[in-house]
């Protein structure tokens, strides 16, 4: 790990994750109508999967290859072969598929704080305590269930349009795609580092006024629930910029309010990076200080700002969300002014 002077403020940063990694596989979507394509001589000699990725760029090449292998792509009425080359005069019928696990998601009425919505995307302010996606131990009552109830059309989009996640006890802004095309575009923006994410975090201690933590993150070698700074070959590069914007004390111990921007998007990145530097987040049940756990019932982390290129207009749009009441009250206890976002 190293800490250095901060980089210039970037206009576009890869999402954190406090979200899951953006390049995690996304299940296939929606059961739309079959797509019929007529090839031309310019496609002659090109592999079928590459031709498809050119003609229907809204689907990733890996997803198209899976559909070819599963028999969901027909060339002149016959199942396509994985490595076949196009002749340039074929008719291709593509049948997009919905992943089996997506069929198990059920709509549930859940209050959602929608900050923005249009025909392509939603931006919402997730409260602490809300799980984003069904998984073992949380098969209902999730954000996904609530999205399906409020927006039934999201049943036709993989993961109900969710392209990234916030931890259960992290609050703040998330974006959701309303169409498969918008979802593919947003995933590619995340991978291309054209999404801006900013967080407010309250940590124990007094970090440098500003800086950058660069340290690869991987699974903890002994506790598989946790992530950790690691030199293992499977660890992935991670970098977090930070600025100290407030100081105070809780129970006589110093705390600092940090504004964080992420250059990479690794699971628990902010929590792991600050813990590795000796400044764990206040209230963090997984990476925090056990003897100080009673000070706050969750990690003091809020996704306060989100910026991206709109997948339809291409225009940069940005949203902000003020601190939730519990974090605002925590700052008041610490004698720290609530920052503007």
mmCIF file of C-alpha atoms in Angstrom:
data_model
loop_
_atom_site.group_PDB
_atom_site.id
_atom_site.type_symbol
_atom_site.label_atom_id
_atom_site.label_comp_id
_atom_site.label_asym_id
_atom_site.label_seq_id
_atom_site.Cartn_x
_atom_site.Cartn_y
_atom_site.Cartn_z
ATOM 1 C CA UNK A 1 0.000 0.000 0.000
ATOM 2 C CA UNK A 2 1.178 3.507 -0.606
ATOM 3 C CA UNK A 3 -0.220 6.933 0.182
ATOM 4 C CA UNK A 4 0.763 9.821 -2.058
ATOM 5 C CA UNK A 5 -0.319 13.307 -2.952
ATOM 6 C CA UNK A 6 -3.763 13.360 -4.545
ATOM 7 C CA UNK A 7 -4.272 13.123 -8.258
ATOM 8 C CA UNK A 8 -6.028 16.016 -10.006
ATOM 9 C CA UNK A 9 -9.772 15.766 -9.484
ATOM 10 C CA UNK A 10 -10.982 13.507 -12.242
ATOM 11 C CA UNK A 11 -14.122 14.255 -14.233
ATOM 12 C CA UNK A 12 -14.890 10.551 -14.509
ATOM 13 C CA UNK A 13 -14.040 7.829 -12.058
ATOM 14 C CA UNK A 14 -14.683 4.129 -12.040
ATOM 15 C CA UNK A 15 -17.401 3.207 -9.565
ATOM 16 C CA UNK A 16 -16.533 2.004 -6.209
ATOM 17 C CA UNK A 17 -17.795 -1.020 -5.072
ATOM 18 C CA UNK A 18 -18.902 -0.723 -2.145
ATOM 19 C CA UNK A 19 -20.574 -2.131 -5.268
ATOM 20 C CA UNK A 20 -19.807 -5.544 -6.635
ATOM 21 C CA UNK A 21 -17.192 -5.565 -9.374
ATOM 22 C CA UNK A 22 -18.692 -4.220 -12.540
ATOM 23 C CA UNK A 23 -17.214 -6.927 -14.696
ATOM 24 C CA UNK A 24 -18.961 -9.695 -12.782
ATOM 25 C CA UNK A 25 -21.032 -11.680 -15.248
ATOM 26 C CA UNK A 26 -24.503 -10.249 -15.851
ATOM 27 C CA UNK A 27 -27.237 -12.732 -16.589
ATOM 28 C CA UNK A 28 -28.863 -12.677 -19.998
ATOM 29 C CA UNK A 29 -32.060 -10.764 -20.338
ATOM 30 C CA UNK A 30 -35.585 -10.313 -21.045
ATOM 31 C CA UNK A 31 -37.093 -12.824 -23.526
ATOM 32 C CA UNK A 32 -37.535 -10.141 -26.209
ATOM 33 C CA UNK A 33 -38.665 -11.041 -29.690
ATOM 34 C CA UNK A 34 -36.186 -12.959 -31.910
ATOM 35 C CA UNK A 35 -33.853 -10.743 -33.927
ATOM 36 C CA UNK A 36 -33.433 -11.517 -37.645
ATOM 37 C CA UNK A 37 -30.260 -10.387 -39.410
ATOM 38 C CA UNK A 38 -29.279 -10.636 -43.076
ATOM 39 C CA UNK A 39 -25.516 -10.821 -43.679
ATOM 40 C CA UNK A 40 -23.740 -9.112 -46.570
ATOM 41 C CA UNK A 41 -20.514 -9.914 -48.454
ATOM 42 C CA UNK A 42 -18.503 -7.683 -46.105
ATOM 43 C CA UNK A 43 -19.070 -10.287 -43.375
ATOM 44 C CA UNK A 44 -17.522 -13.087 -45.422
ATOM 45 C CA UNK A 45 -14.740 -14.898 -43.546
ATOM 46 C CA UNK A 46 -15.585 -13.335 -40.169
ATOM 47 C CA UNK A 47 -16.535 -15.558 -37.236
ATOM 48 C CA UNK A 48 -20.265 -15.627 -36.554
ATOM 49 C CA UNK A 49 -19.863 -14.461 -32.940
ATOM 50 C CA UNK A 50 -17.817 -11.443 -34.077
ATOM 51 C CA UNK A 51 -20.377 -10.599 -36.762
ATOM 52 C CA UNK A 52 -23.131 -10.701 -34.166
ATOM 53 C CA UNK A 53 -21.186 -8.490 -31.748
ATOM 54 C CA UNK A 54 -20.918 -5.926 -34.562
ATOM 55 C CA UNK A 55 -24.574 -6.092 -35.609
ATOM 56 C CA UNK A 56 -26.137 -6.245 -32.127
ATOM 57 C CA UNK A 57 -23.664 -4.375 -29.894
ATOM 58 C CA UNK A 58 -26.232 -4.130 -27.100
ATOM 59 C CA UNK A 59 -25.249 -7.721 -26.189
ATOM 60 C CA UNK A 60 -21.737 -8.585 -25.021
ATOM 61 C CA UNK A 61 -19.688 -10.986 -27.119
ATOM 62 C CA UNK A 62 -19.436 -13.469 -24.248
ATOM 63 C CA UNK A 63 -23.220 -13.502 -23.935
ATOM 64 C CA UNK A 64 -23.600 -14.075 -27.685
ATOM 65 C CA UNK A 65 -21.115 -16.955 -27.530
ATOM 66 C CA UNK A 66 -23.131 -18.559 -24.728
ATOM 67 C CA UNK A 67 -26.296 -18.304 -26.815
ATOM 68 C CA UNK A 68 -24.524 -19.833 -29.815
ATOM 69 C CA UNK A 69 -23.321 -22.774 -27.718
ATOM 70 C CA UNK A 70 -26.820 -23.262 -26.276
ATOM 71 C CA UNK A 71 -28.446 -23.350 -29.730
ATOM 72 C CA UNK A 72 -30.206 -19.987 -29.528
ATOM 73 C CA UNK A 73 -28.614 -18.691 -32.731
ATOM 74 C CA UNK A 74 -29.761 -20.095 -36.080
ATOM 75 C CA UNK A 75 -27.916 -19.646 -39.367
ATOM 76 C CA UNK A 76 -30.200 -20.333 -42.353
ATOM 77 C CA UNK A 77 -32.424 -22.324 -40.002
ATOM 78 C CA UNK A 78 -29.631 -24.457 -38.506
ATOM 79 C CA UNK A 79 -27.944 -24.027 -35.104
ATOM 80 C CA UNK A 80 -24.822 -21.905 -35.428
ATOM 81 C CA UNK A 81 -21.426 -23.449 -34.747
ATOM 82 C CA UNK A 82 -19.191 -21.683 -32.253
ATOM 83 C CA UNK A 83 -16.210 -21.086 -34.552
ATOM 84 C CA UNK A 84 -17.981 -21.048 -37.910
ATOM 85 C CA UNK A 85 -17.066 -18.363 -40.433
ATOM 86 C CA UNK A 86 -19.732 -16.355 -42.227
ATOM 87 C CA UNK A 87 -20.126 -16.678 -45.997
ATOM 88 C CA UNK A 88 -21.783 -13.279 -46.305
ATOM 89 C CA UNK A 89 -25.275 -14.157 -47.541
ATOM 90 C CA UNK A 90 -26.817 -15.944 -44.530
ATOM 91 C CA UNK A 91 -29.926 -15.143 -42.547
ATOM 92 C CA UNK A 92 -29.289 -15.277 -38.788
ATOM 93 C CA UNK A 93 -32.036 -15.539 -36.193
ATOM 94 C CA UNK A 94 -30.929 -14.597 -32.678
ATOM 95 C CA UNK A 95 -33.140 -15.575 -29.734
ATOM 96 C CA UNK A 96 -32.048 -13.619 -26.624
ATOM 97 C CA UNK A 97 -32.498 -15.649 -23.449
ATOM 98 C CA UNK A 98 -33.371 -14.909 -19.851
ATOM 99 C CA UNK A 99 -31.107 -16.564 -17.288
ATOM 100 C CA UNK A 100 -32.985 -19.162 -15.188
ATOM 101 C CA UNK A 101 -32.234 -17.434 -11.871
ATOM 102 C CA UNK A 102 -33.913 -14.235 -13.062
ATOM 103 C CA UNK A 103 -37.262 -16.029 -13.213
ATOM 104 C CA UNK A 104 -37.307 -16.477 -9.430
ATOM 105 C CA UNK A 105 -37.490 -12.759 -8.582
ATOM 106 C CA UNK A 106 -40.858 -11.673 -7.244
ATOM 107 C CA UNK A 107 -42.329 -8.156 -7.000
ATOM 108 C CA UNK A 108 -42.808 -6.781 -3.486
ATOM 109 C CA UNK A 109 -44.091 -3.366 -2.349
ATOM 110 C CA UNK A 110 -41.074 -1.533 -0.914
ATOM 111 C CA UNK A 111 -40.704 2.216 -0.431
ATOM 112 C CA UNK A 112 -38.182 3.621 -2.905
ATOM 113 C CA UNK A 113 -36.683 7.117 -2.890
ATOM 114 C CA UNK A 114 -36.490 7.854 -6.616
ATOM 115 C CA UNK A 115 -34.253 10.842 -7.374
ATOM 116 C CA UNK A 116 -34.597 10.716 -11.175
ATOM 117 C CA UNK A 117 -36.424 8.616 -13.735
ATOM 118 C CA UNK A 118 -36.833 8.631 -17.503
ATOM 119 C CA UNK A 119 -37.428 6.025 -20.200
ATOM 120 C CA UNK A 120 -33.881 4.622 -19.930
ATOM 121 C CA UNK A 121 -32.635 4.923 -16.349
ATOM 122 C CA UNK A 122 -33.580 5.407 -12.732
ATOM 123 C CA UNK A 123 -31.474 7.025 -10.015
ATOM 124 C CA UNK A 124 -32.452 6.215 -6.449
ATOM 125 C CA UNK A 125 -31.260 6.997 -2.944
ATOM 126 C CA UNK A 126 -30.912 3.663 -1.160
ATOM 127 C CA UNK A 127 -31.453 3.679 2.607
ATOM 128 C CA UNK A 128 -29.149 1.817 4.936
ATOM 129 C CA UNK A 129 -30.504 -1.629 5.795
ATOM 130 C CA UNK A 130 -31.875 -2.415 2.332
ATOM 131 C CA UNK A 131 -30.249 -5.353 0.527
ATOM 132 C CA UNK A 132 -29.826 -4.652 -3.181
ATOM 133 C CA UNK A 133 -30.106 -8.122 -4.725
ATOM 134 C CA UNK A 134 -31.603 -11.447 -3.559
ATOM 135 C CA UNK A 135 -29.006 -13.911 -2.318
ATOM 136 C CA UNK A 136 -28.629 -16.585 0.330
ATOM 137 C CA UNK A 137 -30.311 -15.296 3.487
ATOM 138 C CA UNK A 138 -32.027 -12.429 1.639
ATOM 139 C CA UNK A 139 -34.385 -13.885 -0.958
ATOM 140 C CA UNK A 140 -37.063 -11.245 -0.389
ATOM 141 C CA UNK A 141 -37.443 -7.663 0.746
ATOM 142 C CA UNK A 142 -34.618 -6.465 -1.488
ATOM 143 C CA UNK A 143 -34.280 -3.460 -3.729
ATOM 144 C CA UNK A 144 -34.729 -5.752 -6.721
ATOM 145 C CA UNK A 145 -38.072 -6.960 -5.383
ATOM 146 C CA UNK A 146 -39.199 -3.379 -4.879
ATOM 147 C CA UNK A 147 -38.110 -2.340 -8.364
ATOM 148 C CA UNK A 148 -40.110 -5.155 -9.945
ATOM 149 C CA UNK A 149 -43.214 -4.072 -8.025
ATOM 150 C CA UNK A 150 -42.967 -0.380 -8.932
ATOM 151 C CA UNK A 151 -41.686 -0.908 -12.502
ATOM 152 C CA UNK A 152 -43.103 -4.196 -13.860
ATOM 153 C CA UNK A 153 -41.310 -3.675 -17.195
ATOM 154 C CA UNK A 154 -38.013 -4.328 -15.403
ATOM 155 C CA UNK A 155 -38.928 -8.024 -15.394
ATOM 156 C CA UNK A 156 -37.616 -8.003 -18.967
ATOM 157 C CA UNK A 157 -34.172 -6.662 -17.994
ATOM 158 C CA UNK A 158 -31.421 -8.747 -16.336
ATOM 159 C CA UNK A 159 -31.350 -8.290 -12.557
ATOM 160 C CA UNK A 160 -34.228 -5.822 -12.897
ATOM 161 C CA UNK A 161 -31.786 -3.338 -14.406
ATOM 162 C CA UNK A 162 -29.316 -3.335 -11.514
ATOM 163 C CA UNK A 163 -25.779 -2.745 -12.766
ATOM 164 C CA UNK A 164 -23.971 -2.228 -9.450
ATOM 165 C CA UNK A 165 -24.637 -2.589 -5.759
ATOM 166 C CA UNK A 166 -24.226 -0.850 -2.448
ATOM 167 C CA UNK A 167 -23.617 -2.854 0.697
ATOM 168 C CA UNK A 168 -26.695 -3.427 2.824
ATOM 169 C CA UNK A 169 -25.680 -0.870 5.454
ATOM 170 C CA UNK A 170 -24.269 1.709 3.016
ATOM 171 C CA UNK A 171 -26.699 4.434 1.986
ATOM 172 C CA UNK A 172 -26.796 6.596 -1.097
ATOM 173 C CA UNK A 173 -27.132 6.897 -4.845
ATOM 174 C CA UNK A 174 -27.472 4.044 -7.303
ATOM 175 C CA UNK A 175 -28.491 3.906 -10.951
ATOM 176 C CA UNK A 176 -30.763 1.296 -12.527
ATOM 177 C CA UNK A 177 -31.264 0.635 -16.242
ATOM 178 C CA UNK A 178 -34.811 0.369 -17.577
ATOM 179 C CA UNK A 179 -33.845 -1.329 -20.842
ATOM 180 C CA UNK A 180 -31.356 -3.994 -21.827
ATOM 181 C CA UNK A 181 -29.608 -1.520 -24.115
ATOM 182 C CA UNK A 182 -29.252 1.047 -21.314
ATOM 183 C CA UNK A 183 -27.953 -1.630 -18.965
ATOM 184 C CA UNK A 184 -25.289 -2.735 -21.436
ATOM 185 C CA UNK A 185 -24.258 0.893 -21.952
ATOM 186 C CA UNK A 186 -23.993 1.556 -18.206
ATOM 187 C CA UNK A 187 -21.948 -1.594 -17.610
ATOM 188 C CA UNK A 188 -19.548 -0.498 -20.328
ATOM 189 C CA UNK A 189 -19.303 2.962 -18.756
ATOM 190 C CA UNK A 190 -18.400 1.362 -15.449
ATOM 191 C CA UNK A 191 -15.724 -0.681 -17.143
ATOM 192 C CA UNK A 192 -14.455 2.365 -19.068
ATOM 193 C CA UNK A 193 -14.218 4.542 -15.928
ATOM 194 C CA UNK A 194 -16.683 7.133 -17.187
ATOM 195 C CA UNK A 195 -18.941 6.975 -14.110
ATOM 196 C CA UNK A 196 -18.222 9.406 -11.280
ATOM 197 C CA UNK A 197 -18.862 8.279 -7.702
ATOM 198 C CA UNK A 198 -18.234 10.173 -4.538
ATOM 199 C CA UNK A 199 -18.699 9.089 -0.918
ATOM 200 C CA UNK A 200 -18.685 10.592 2.532
ATOM 201 C CA UNK A 201 -17.123 8.391 5.215
ATOM 202 C CA UNK A 202 -16.517 8.983 8.912
ATOM 203 C CA UNK A 203 -13.346 7.244 10.097
ATOM 204 C CA UNK A 204 -11.539 6.788 13.390
ATOM 205 C CA UNK A 205 -8.364 8.855 13.679
ATOM 206 C CA UNK A 206 -6.869 11.640 11.608
ATOM 207 C CA UNK A 207 -5.685 10.691 8.108
ATOM 208 C CA UNK A 208 -3.588 13.080 6.033
ATOM 209 C CA UNK A 209 -5.462 16.105 4.728
ATOM 210 C CA UNK A 210 -5.596 14.516 1.288
ATOM 211 C CA UNK A 211 -4.007 11.655 -0.572
ATOM 212 C CA UNK A 212 -4.407 8.457 -2.478
ATOM 213 C CA UNK A 213 -4.417 4.861 -1.264
ATOM 214 C CA UNK A 214 -3.272 2.343 -3.827
ATOM 215 C CA UNK A 215 -3.394 -1.311 -2.773
ATOM 216 C CA UNK A 216 -4.706 -4.434 -4.485
ATOM 217 C CA UNK A 217 -7.740 -6.090 -2.917
ATOM 218 C CA UNK A 218 -8.657 -9.776 -2.791
ATOM 219 C CA UNK A 219 -10.487 -12.260 -0.596
ATOM 220 C CA UNK A 220 -9.287 -12.443 2.980
ATOM 221 C CA UNK A 221 -7.081 -15.550 3.312
ATOM 222 C CA UNK A 222 -8.943 -16.877 6.369
ATOM 223 C CA UNK A 223 -12.345 -15.172 6.479
ATOM 224 C CA UNK A 224 -14.153 -15.628 3.146
ATOM 225 C CA UNK A 225 -16.773 -13.032 4.077
ATOM 226 C CA UNK A 226 -14.133 -10.319 4.160
ATOM 227 C CA UNK A 227 -11.900 -8.642 1.611
ATOM 228 C CA UNK A 228 -8.346 -7.554 2.348
ATOM 229 C CA UNK A 229 -5.367 -5.739 0.939
ATOM 230 C CA UNK A 230 -3.366 -8.512 -0.684
ATOM 231 C CA UNK A 231 -0.297 -9.292 -2.781
ATOM 232 C CA UNK A 232 -1.803 -12.587 -3.986
ATOM 233 C CA UNK A 233 -1.932 -13.075 -7.742
ATOM 234 C CA UNK A 234 -5.745 -13.105 -7.615
ATOM 235 C CA UNK A 235 -5.930 -9.678 -5.930
ATOM 236 C CA UNK A 236 -7.098 -6.860 -8.164
ATOM 237 C CA UNK A 237 -5.624 -3.339 -8.401
ATOM 238 C CA UNK A 238 -7.520 -0.717 -6.417
ATOM 239 C CA UNK A 239 -7.040 2.996 -5.802
ATOM 240 C CA UNK A 240 -8.989 5.486 -3.696
ATOM 241 C CA UNK A 241 -8.528 9.268 -3.603
ATOM 242 C CA UNK A 242 -9.517 11.042 -0.404
ATOM 243 C CA UNK A 243 -9.766 14.453 1.208
ATOM 244 C CA UNK A 244 -10.283 15.185 4.909
ATOM 245 C CA UNK A 245 -13.079 17.752 5.161
ATOM 246 C CA UNK A 246 -13.922 17.688 8.876
ATOM 247 C CA UNK A 247 -12.589 16.693 12.302
ATOM 248 C CA UNK A 248 -14.281 15.961 15.609
ATOM 249 C CA UNK A 249 -14.490 13.427 18.404
ATOM 250 C CA UNK A 250 -16.761 10.619 19.560
ATOM 251 C CA UNK A 251 -16.489 9.455 23.169
ATOM 252 C CA UNK A 252 -13.275 11.431 23.403
ATOM 253 C CA UNK A 253 -11.659 9.724 20.423
ATOM 254 C CA UNK A 254 -10.778 11.636 17.238
ATOM 255 C CA UNK A 255 -12.792 11.067 14.078
ATOM 256 C CA UNK A 256 -12.488 12.532 10.586
ATOM 257 C CA UNK A 257 -14.995 13.103 7.815
ATOM 258 C CA UNK A 258 -13.533 12.002 4.465
ATOM 259 C CA UNK A 259 -14.674 12.730 0.927
ATOM 260 C CA UNK A 260 -13.714 9.742 -1.221
ATOM 261 C CA UNK A 261 -13.494 9.200 -4.961
ATOM 262 C CA UNK A 262 -12.754 5.851 -6.503
ATOM 263 C CA UNK A 263 -10.527 5.091 -9.430
ATOM 264 C CA UNK A 264 -11.432 1.405 -9.333
ATOM 265 C CA UNK A 265 -14.474 -0.571 -8.266
ATOM 266 C CA UNK A 266 -13.655 -3.358 -5.838
ATOM 267 C CA UNK A 267 -15.904 -4.969 -3.267
ATOM 268 C CA UNK A 268 -15.708 -3.082 0.067
ATOM 269 C CA UNK A 269 -12.956 -0.909 -1.396
ATOM 270 C CA UNK A 270 -13.379 2.169 0.799
ATOM 271 C CA UNK A 271 -13.800 0.108 3.954
ATOM 272 C CA UNK A 272 -10.783 -2.095 3.229
ATOM 273 C CA UNK A 273 -8.485 0.716 2.128
ATOM 274 C CA UNK A 274 -9.101 2.877 5.182
ATOM 275 C CA UNK A 275 -8.886 -0.096 7.537
ATOM 276 C CA UNK A 276 -5.560 -1.100 5.984
ATOM 277 C CA UNK A 277 -4.253 2.444 6.529
ATOM 278 C CA UNK A 278 -5.272 2.338 10.202
ATOM 279 C CA UNK A 279 -8.423 4.445 9.923
ATOM 280 C CA UNK A 280 -11.397 2.063 9.956
ATOM 281 C CA UNK A 281 -14.883 3.426 9.386
ATOM 282 C CA UNK A 282 -16.963 4.335 12.409
ATOM 283 C CA UNK A 283 -19.556 1.625 13.037
ATOM 284 C CA UNK A 284 -18.133 -0.859 10.530
ATOM 285 C CA UNK A 285 -19.141 -4.300 11.869
ATOM 286 C CA UNK A 286 -16.771 -6.208 9.582
ATOM 287 C CA UNK A 287 -13.613 -4.113 9.391
ATOM 288 C CA UNK A 288 -14.053 -1.746 12.325
ATOM 289 C CA UNK A 289 -12.908 -1.649 15.927
ATOM 290 C CA UNK A 290 -15.012 -4.147 17.972
ATOM 291 C CA UNK A 291 -14.629 -2.215 21.237
ATOM 292 C CA UNK A 292 -16.113 0.878 19.548
ATOM 293 C CA UNK A 293 -18.941 -0.898 17.739
ATOM 294 C CA UNK A 294 -21.662 0.564 19.976
ATOM 295 C CA UNK A 295 -20.970 4.125 18.796
ATOM 296 C CA UNK A 296 -22.957 3.682 15.550
ATOM 297 C CA UNK A 297 -25.001 0.682 14.338
ATOM 298 C CA UNK A 298 -23.607 0.554 10.778
ATOM 299 C CA UNK A 299 -20.609 1.654 8.734
ATOM 300 C CA UNK A 300 -20.725 5.438 8.414
ATOM 301 C CA UNK A 301 -20.597 5.500 4.625
ATOM 302 C CA UNK A 302 -22.858 7.333 2.182
ATOM 303 C CA UNK A 303 -22.731 7.515 -1.628
ATOM 304 C CA UNK A 304 -23.391 11.224 -1.986
ATOM 305 C CA UNK A 305 -22.772 11.958 -5.675
ATOM 306 C CA UNK A 306 -23.258 10.103 -8.956
ATOM 307 C CA UNK A 307 -22.404 11.244 -12.471
ATOM 308 C CA UNK A 308 -22.638 9.415 -15.796
ATOM 309 C CA UNK A 309 -23.260 9.781 -19.506
ATOM 310 C CA UNK A 310 -26.939 9.269 -20.206
ATOM 311 C CA UNK A 311 -27.206 6.077 -22.313
ATOM 312 C CA UNK A 312 -29.694 7.677 -24.736
ATOM 313 C CA UNK A 313 -28.684 11.343 -25.019
ATOM 314 C CA UNK A 314 -24.984 10.888 -24.328
ATOM 315 C CA UNK A 315 -25.103 14.006 -22.141
ATOM 316 C CA UNK A 316 -23.310 14.070 -18.792
ATOM 317 C CA UNK A 317 -25.773 14.106 -15.905
ATOM 318 C CA UNK A 318 -25.067 14.274 -12.193
ATOM 319 C CA UNK A 319 -27.083 13.843 -8.994
ATOM 320 C CA UNK A 320 -26.420 14.448 -5.299
ATOM 321 C CA UNK A 321 -27.973 13.084 -2.094
ATOM 322 C CA UNK A 322 -27.531 14.678 1.322
ATOM 323 C CA UNK A 323 -26.578 12.674 4.374
ATOM 324 C CA UNK A 324 -29.306 10.478 5.873
ATOM 325 C CA UNK A 325 -30.603 11.458 9.299
ATOM 326 C CA UNK A 326 -28.567 8.911 11.233
ATOM 327 C CA UNK A 327 -25.235 10.035 9.747
ATOM 328 C CA UNK A 328 -26.179 13.695 10.117
ATOM 329 C CA UNK A 329 -26.915 13.085 13.802
ATOM 330 C CA UNK A 330 -23.610 11.225 14.148
ATOM 331 C CA UNK A 331 -21.691 14.205 12.750
ATOM 332 C CA UNK A 332 -23.534 16.503 15.123
ATOM 333 C CA UNK A 333 -22.439 14.308 18.051
ATOM 334 C CA UNK A 334 -18.882 14.500 16.771
ATOM 335 C CA UNK A 335 -19.026 18.290 16.424
ATOM 336 C CA UNK A 336 -18.544 18.185 12.648
ATOM 337 C CA UNK A 337 -20.485 20.492 10.345
ATOM 338 C CA UNK A 338 -22.664 18.721 7.766
ATOM 339 C CA UNK A 339 -21.000 19.262 4.381
ATOM 340 C CA UNK A 340 -22.715 20.310 1.207
ATOM 341 C CA UNK A 341 -22.756 17.566 -1.390
#
